[in-house]
């Protein structure tokens, strides 16, 4: 029984993300920052944006708006997780190999408020060839620690479908 037909691949919006290392392809001038900012639709809709990516490090920001508030009047944990996860995705893929998260844990240390700018800085703490591990520290504009996220991922053989080293 065939579980996946070729028509499905045409429907998959991120099929350009995958590169077969055995097939020569023309370089894509889009950077990893541009690729994730344009194609991580949930993060973009939430207002999260990558501002810096280099090998082993990434930074994302998000301004806390009224739409991010929970019933208690503070930033909803899912919004904080979103900006942290965007930075995590960038740092995990910063070596050019397609990498997917397999585990994330977040600890909320204090509340973020409307008007705060959240800054998520992701650092690769263990660069394993298959299972890298990273830490993301989320602070507000005053440098106060809001949350810490740790995550691991699975790194595939395929390369990321963009010119990841051409970082603006």
C-alpha atoms as a PDB file:
ATOM      1  CA  UNK A   1       0.000   0.000   0.000  1.00  0.00           C
ATOM      2  CA  UNK A   2       1.300   3.435  -0.954  1.00  0.00           C
ATOM      3  CA  UNK A   3       0.999   5.948   1.887  1.00  0.00           C
ATOM      4  CA  UNK A   4       2.363   8.995   0.083  1.00  0.00           C
ATOM      5  CA  UNK A   5       1.787   9.927  -3.527  1.00  0.00           C
ATOM      6  CA  UNK A   6       3.664  12.508  -5.565  1.00  0.00           C
ATOM      7  CA  UNK A   7       0.698  14.918  -5.512  1.00  0.00           C
ATOM      8  CA  UNK A   8       1.118  15.294  -1.753  1.00  0.00           C
ATOM      9  CA  UNK A   9       4.635  16.685  -2.219  1.00  0.00           C
ATOM     10  CA  UNK A  10       3.234  19.410  -4.481  1.00  0.00           C
ATOM     11  CA  UNK A  11       0.883  20.484  -1.688  1.00  0.00           C
ATOM     12  CA  UNK A  12       3.585  20.663   0.959  1.00  0.00           C
ATOM     13  CA  UNK A  13       4.465  24.373   1.255  1.00  0.00           C
ATOM     14  CA  UNK A  14       8.002  23.885   2.563  1.00  0.00           C
ATOM     15  CA  UNK A  15       9.228  21.252   0.115  1.00  0.00           C
ATOM     16  CA  UNK A  16      11.967  23.718  -0.918  1.00  0.00           C
ATOM     17  CA  UNK A  17      13.349  23.325   2.615  1.00  0.00           C
ATOM     18  CA  UNK A  18      14.683  19.886   1.714  1.00  0.00           C
ATOM     19  CA  UNK A  19      17.772  19.495  -0.450  1.00  0.00           C
ATOM     20  CA  UNK A  20      19.052  16.154  -1.612  1.00  0.00           C
ATOM     21  CA  UNK A  21      22.845  16.359  -1.152  1.00  0.00           C
ATOM     22  CA  UNK A  22      23.375  14.149  -4.226  1.00  0.00           C
ATOM     23  CA  UNK A  23      21.541  16.477  -6.637  1.00  0.00           C
ATOM     24  CA  UNK A  24      23.283  19.745  -7.603  1.00  0.00           C
ATOM     25  CA  UNK A  25      20.982  22.716  -7.098  1.00  0.00           C
ATOM     26  CA  UNK A  26      21.267  26.387  -7.842  1.00  0.00           C
ATOM     27  CA  UNK A  27      21.960  28.476  -4.758  1.00  0.00           C
ATOM     28  CA  UNK A  28      19.015  30.205  -3.138  1.00  0.00           C
ATOM     29  CA  UNK A  29      19.931  33.791  -2.196  1.00  0.00           C
ATOM     30  CA  UNK A  30      17.456  33.736   0.702  1.00  0.00           C
ATOM     31  CA  UNK A  31      19.161  33.678   4.105  1.00  0.00           C
ATOM     32  CA  UNK A  32      18.068  31.482   7.009  1.00  0.00           C
ATOM     33  CA  UNK A  33      16.719  34.607   8.754  1.00  0.00           C
ATOM     34  CA  UNK A  34      14.616  35.518   5.708  1.00  0.00           C
ATOM     35  CA  UNK A  35      13.498  31.928   5.161  1.00  0.00           C
ATOM     36  CA  UNK A  36      12.253  31.420   8.727  1.00  0.00           C
ATOM     37  CA  UNK A  37      10.771  34.920   9.070  1.00  0.00           C
ATOM     38  CA  UNK A  38       8.762  34.379   5.871  1.00  0.00           C
ATOM     39  CA  UNK A  39       7.846  30.709   6.263  1.00  0.00           C
ATOM     40  CA  UNK A  40       7.262  30.233   9.995  1.00  0.00           C
ATOM     41  CA  UNK A  41       3.749  31.545   9.573  1.00  0.00           C
ATOM     42  CA  UNK A  42       2.626  31.042  13.171  1.00  0.00           C
ATOM     43  CA  UNK A  43       5.584  32.967  14.594  1.00  0.00           C
ATOM     44  CA  UNK A  44       5.147  35.733  12.008  1.00  0.00           C
ATOM     45  CA  UNK A  45       1.435  36.052  12.816  1.00  0.00           C
ATOM     46  CA  UNK A  46       2.318  36.293  16.516  1.00  0.00           C
ATOM     47  CA  UNK A  47       4.772  39.117  15.777  1.00  0.00           C
ATOM     48  CA  UNK A  48       7.968  37.153  16.489  1.00  0.00           C
ATOM     49  CA  UNK A  49      10.909  37.905  14.222  1.00  0.00           C
ATOM     50  CA  UNK A  50      14.488  36.700  13.933  1.00  0.00           C
ATOM     51  CA  UNK A  51      17.025  39.507  14.141  1.00  0.00           C
ATOM     52  CA  UNK A  52      20.343  37.628  14.227  1.00  0.00           C
ATOM     53  CA  UNK A  53      21.614  34.179  13.274  1.00  0.00           C
ATOM     54  CA  UNK A  54      25.147  32.849  13.228  1.00  0.00           C
ATOM     55  CA  UNK A  55      26.489  29.357  13.649  1.00  0.00           C
ATOM     56  CA  UNK A  56      25.462  28.209  17.142  1.00  0.00           C
ATOM     57  CA  UNK A  57      23.544  31.388  18.069  1.00  0.00           C
ATOM     58  CA  UNK A  58      20.232  33.054  17.180  1.00  0.00           C
ATOM     59  CA  UNK A  59      18.168  35.975  18.463  1.00  0.00           C
ATOM     60  CA  UNK A  60      14.453  36.658  18.002  1.00  0.00           C
ATOM     61  CA  UNK A  61      12.253  39.459  19.329  1.00  0.00           C
ATOM     62  CA  UNK A  62       8.558  40.075  19.870  1.00  0.00           C
ATOM     63  CA  UNK A  63       6.743  43.077  21.311  1.00  0.00           C
ATOM     64  CA  UNK A  64       4.023  42.039  23.772  1.00  0.00           C
ATOM     65  CA  UNK A  65       0.728  43.425  22.501  1.00  0.00           C
ATOM     66  CA  UNK A  66      -2.833  43.257  23.779  1.00  0.00           C
ATOM     67  CA  UNK A  67      -3.437  40.127  21.655  1.00  0.00           C
ATOM     68  CA  UNK A  68      -0.723  38.300  23.654  1.00  0.00           C
ATOM     69  CA  UNK A  69      -2.357  38.846  27.047  1.00  0.00           C
ATOM     70  CA  UNK A  70      -4.086  36.120  29.034  1.00  0.00           C
ATOM     71  CA  UNK A  71      -7.089  36.550  31.326  1.00  0.00           C
ATOM     72  CA  UNK A  72      -4.745  37.648  34.133  1.00  0.00           C
ATOM     73  CA  UNK A  73      -3.557  40.616  32.066  1.00  0.00           C
ATOM     74  CA  UNK A  74      -0.005  39.337  31.488  1.00  0.00           C
ATOM     75  CA  UNK A  75       1.658  37.756  28.470  1.00  0.00           C
ATOM     76  CA  UNK A  76       0.325  34.272  27.748  1.00  0.00           C
ATOM     77  CA  UNK A  77       2.936  31.519  28.079  1.00  0.00           C
ATOM     78  CA  UNK A  78       2.336  30.305  24.537  1.00  0.00           C
ATOM     79  CA  UNK A  79       3.395  33.696  23.177  1.00  0.00           C
ATOM     80  CA  UNK A  80       6.649  33.543  25.153  1.00  0.00           C
ATOM     81  CA  UNK A  81       7.194  29.969  23.955  1.00  0.00           C
ATOM     82  CA  UNK A  82       6.635  31.088  20.339  1.00  0.00           C
ATOM     83  CA  UNK A  83       9.449  33.660  20.332  1.00  0.00           C
ATOM     84  CA  UNK A  84      11.748  31.205  22.140  1.00  0.00           C
ATOM     85  CA  UNK A  85      10.887  28.416  19.683  1.00  0.00           C
ATOM     86  CA  UNK A  86      11.654  30.626  16.682  1.00  0.00           C
ATOM     87  CA  UNK A  87      15.142  31.340  18.052  1.00  0.00           C
ATOM     88  CA  UNK A  88      15.536  27.628  18.827  1.00  0.00           C
ATOM     89  CA  UNK A  89      14.633  26.654  15.235  1.00  0.00           C
ATOM     90  CA  UNK A  90      17.192  29.100  13.851  1.00  0.00           C
ATOM     91  CA  UNK A  91      20.065  27.985  16.066  1.00  0.00           C
ATOM     92  CA  UNK A  92      19.306  24.296  15.456  1.00  0.00           C
ATOM     93  CA  UNK A  93      19.435  24.855  11.685  1.00  0.00           C
ATOM     94  CA  UNK A  94      22.393  27.283  11.754  1.00  0.00           C
ATOM     95  CA  UNK A  95      24.875  24.603  10.656  1.00  0.00           C
ATOM     96  CA  UNK A  96      23.022  24.105   7.371  1.00  0.00           C
ATOM     97  CA  UNK A  97      21.649  20.645   8.117  1.00  0.00           C
ATOM     98  CA  UNK A  98      17.875  20.267   8.285  1.00  0.00           C
ATOM     99  CA  UNK A  99      17.034  19.889  11.975  1.00  0.00           C
ATOM    100  CA  UNK A 100      13.668  19.278  13.660  1.00  0.00           C
ATOM    101  CA  UNK A 101      12.892  19.747  17.347  1.00  0.00           C
ATOM    102  CA  UNK A 102      12.137  16.580  19.277  1.00  0.00           C
ATOM    103  CA  UNK A 103      11.859  17.936  22.813  1.00  0.00           C
ATOM    104  CA  UNK A 104      11.392  21.336  24.470  1.00  0.00           C
ATOM    105  CA  UNK A 105      10.915  22.369  28.073  1.00  0.00           C
ATOM    106  CA  UNK A 106      10.202  25.910  29.242  1.00  0.00           C
ATOM    107  CA  UNK A 107      10.278  27.414  32.709  1.00  0.00           C
ATOM    108  CA  UNK A 108       8.516  30.738  33.227  1.00  0.00           C
ATOM    109  CA  UNK A 109      10.317  32.809  35.862  1.00  0.00           C
ATOM    110  CA  UNK A 110       8.280  36.017  35.826  1.00  0.00           C
ATOM    111  CA  UNK A 111       5.531  37.669  33.829  1.00  0.00           C
ATOM    112  CA  UNK A 112       5.955  39.797  30.748  1.00  0.00           C
ATOM    113  CA  UNK A 113       3.598  42.745  30.352  1.00  0.00           C
ATOM    114  CA  UNK A 114       1.982  44.607  27.486  1.00  0.00           C
ATOM    115  CA  UNK A 115       4.572  46.875  25.879  1.00  0.00           C
ATOM    116  CA  UNK A 116       7.544  44.693  26.854  1.00  0.00           C
ATOM    117  CA  UNK A 117       9.897  43.661  24.080  1.00  0.00           C
ATOM    118  CA  UNK A 118      10.840  40.021  24.532  1.00  0.00           C
ATOM    119  CA  UNK A 119      14.323  39.024  23.399  1.00  0.00           C
ATOM    120  CA  UNK A 120      14.997  35.306  22.941  1.00  0.00           C
ATOM    121  CA  UNK A 121      18.684  34.384  22.667  1.00  0.00           C
ATOM    122  CA  UNK A 122      19.351  30.781  21.697  1.00  0.00           C
ATOM    123  CA  UNK A 123      22.744  29.180  22.227  1.00  0.00           C
ATOM    124  CA  UNK A 124      23.764  25.736  21.134  1.00  0.00           C
ATOM    125  CA  UNK A 125      25.192  24.128  24.255  1.00  0.00           C
ATOM    126  CA  UNK A 126      25.990  20.755  22.667  1.00  0.00           C
ATOM    127  CA  UNK A 127      26.579  20.449  18.912  1.00  0.00           C
ATOM    128  CA  UNK A 128      26.062  16.735  18.362  1.00  0.00           C
ATOM    129  CA  UNK A 129      26.001  15.616  14.713  1.00  0.00           C
ATOM    130  CA  UNK A 130      22.511  14.061  15.196  1.00  0.00           C
ATOM    131  CA  UNK A 131      21.004  15.256  18.511  1.00  0.00           C
ATOM    132  CA  UNK A 132      22.036  18.861  19.283  1.00  0.00           C
ATOM    133  CA  UNK A 133      20.972  20.519  22.546  1.00  0.00           C
ATOM    134  CA  UNK A 134      20.245  24.232  23.020  1.00  0.00           C
ATOM    135  CA  UNK A 135      19.224  26.738  25.648  1.00  0.00           C
ATOM    136  CA  UNK A 136      17.085  29.816  25.010  1.00  0.00           C
ATOM    137  CA  UNK A 137      16.979  32.672  27.505  1.00  0.00           C
ATOM    138  CA  UNK A 138      14.039  35.061  27.133  1.00  0.00           C
ATOM    139  CA  UNK A 139      14.482  38.509  28.664  1.00  0.00           C
ATOM    140  CA  UNK A 140      12.518  41.744  28.551  1.00  0.00           C
ATOM    141  CA  UNK A 141      13.881  45.087  27.366  1.00  0.00           C
ATOM    142  CA  UNK A 142      15.285  45.789  30.835  1.00  0.00           C
ATOM    143  CA  UNK A 143      17.332  42.577  30.745  1.00  0.00           C
ATOM    144  CA  UNK A 144      15.164  40.767  33.310  1.00  0.00           C
ATOM    145  CA  UNK A 145      14.991  37.018  32.774  1.00  0.00           C
ATOM    146  CA  UNK A 146      11.420  36.006  31.852  1.00  0.00           C
ATOM    147  CA  UNK A 147      11.832  32.348  30.843  1.00  0.00           C
ATOM    148  CA  UNK A 148      14.378  29.650  29.989  1.00  0.00           C
ATOM    149  CA  UNK A 149      13.709  27.028  27.327  1.00  0.00           C
ATOM    150  CA  UNK A 150      15.867  23.979  26.698  1.00  0.00           C
ATOM    151  CA  UNK A 151      15.465  21.819  23.647  1.00  0.00           C
ATOM    152  CA  UNK A 152      16.941  18.972  21.675  1.00  0.00           C
ATOM    153  CA  UNK A 153      16.484  18.119  18.035  1.00  0.00           C
ATOM    154  CA  UNK A 154      17.170  15.553  15.357  1.00  0.00           C
ATOM    155  CA  UNK A 155      19.605  16.663  12.648  1.00  0.00           C
ATOM    156  CA  UNK A 156      19.022  15.058   9.243  1.00  0.00           C
ATOM    157  CA  UNK A 157      21.472  14.535   6.379  1.00  0.00           C
ATOM    158  CA  UNK A 158      19.618  16.934   4.063  1.00  0.00           C
ATOM    159  CA  UNK A 159      20.747  20.537   3.959  1.00  0.00           C
ATOM    160  CA  UNK A 160      18.561  23.529   4.704  1.00  0.00           C
ATOM    161  CA  UNK A 161      17.003  24.933   1.511  1.00  0.00           C
ATOM    162  CA  UNK A 162      18.520  28.411   1.730  1.00  0.00           C
ATOM    163  CA  UNK A 163      21.878  30.142   1.727  1.00  0.00           C
ATOM    164  CA  UNK A 164      22.212  29.893   5.510  1.00  0.00           C
ATOM    165  CA  UNK A 165      25.782  31.200   5.694  1.00  0.00           C
ATOM    166  CA  UNK A 166      24.931  34.398   3.809  1.00  0.00           C
ATOM    167  CA  UNK A 167      23.718  36.118   6.949  1.00  0.00           C
ATOM    168  CA  UNK A 168      22.959  39.840   6.539  1.00  0.00           C
END
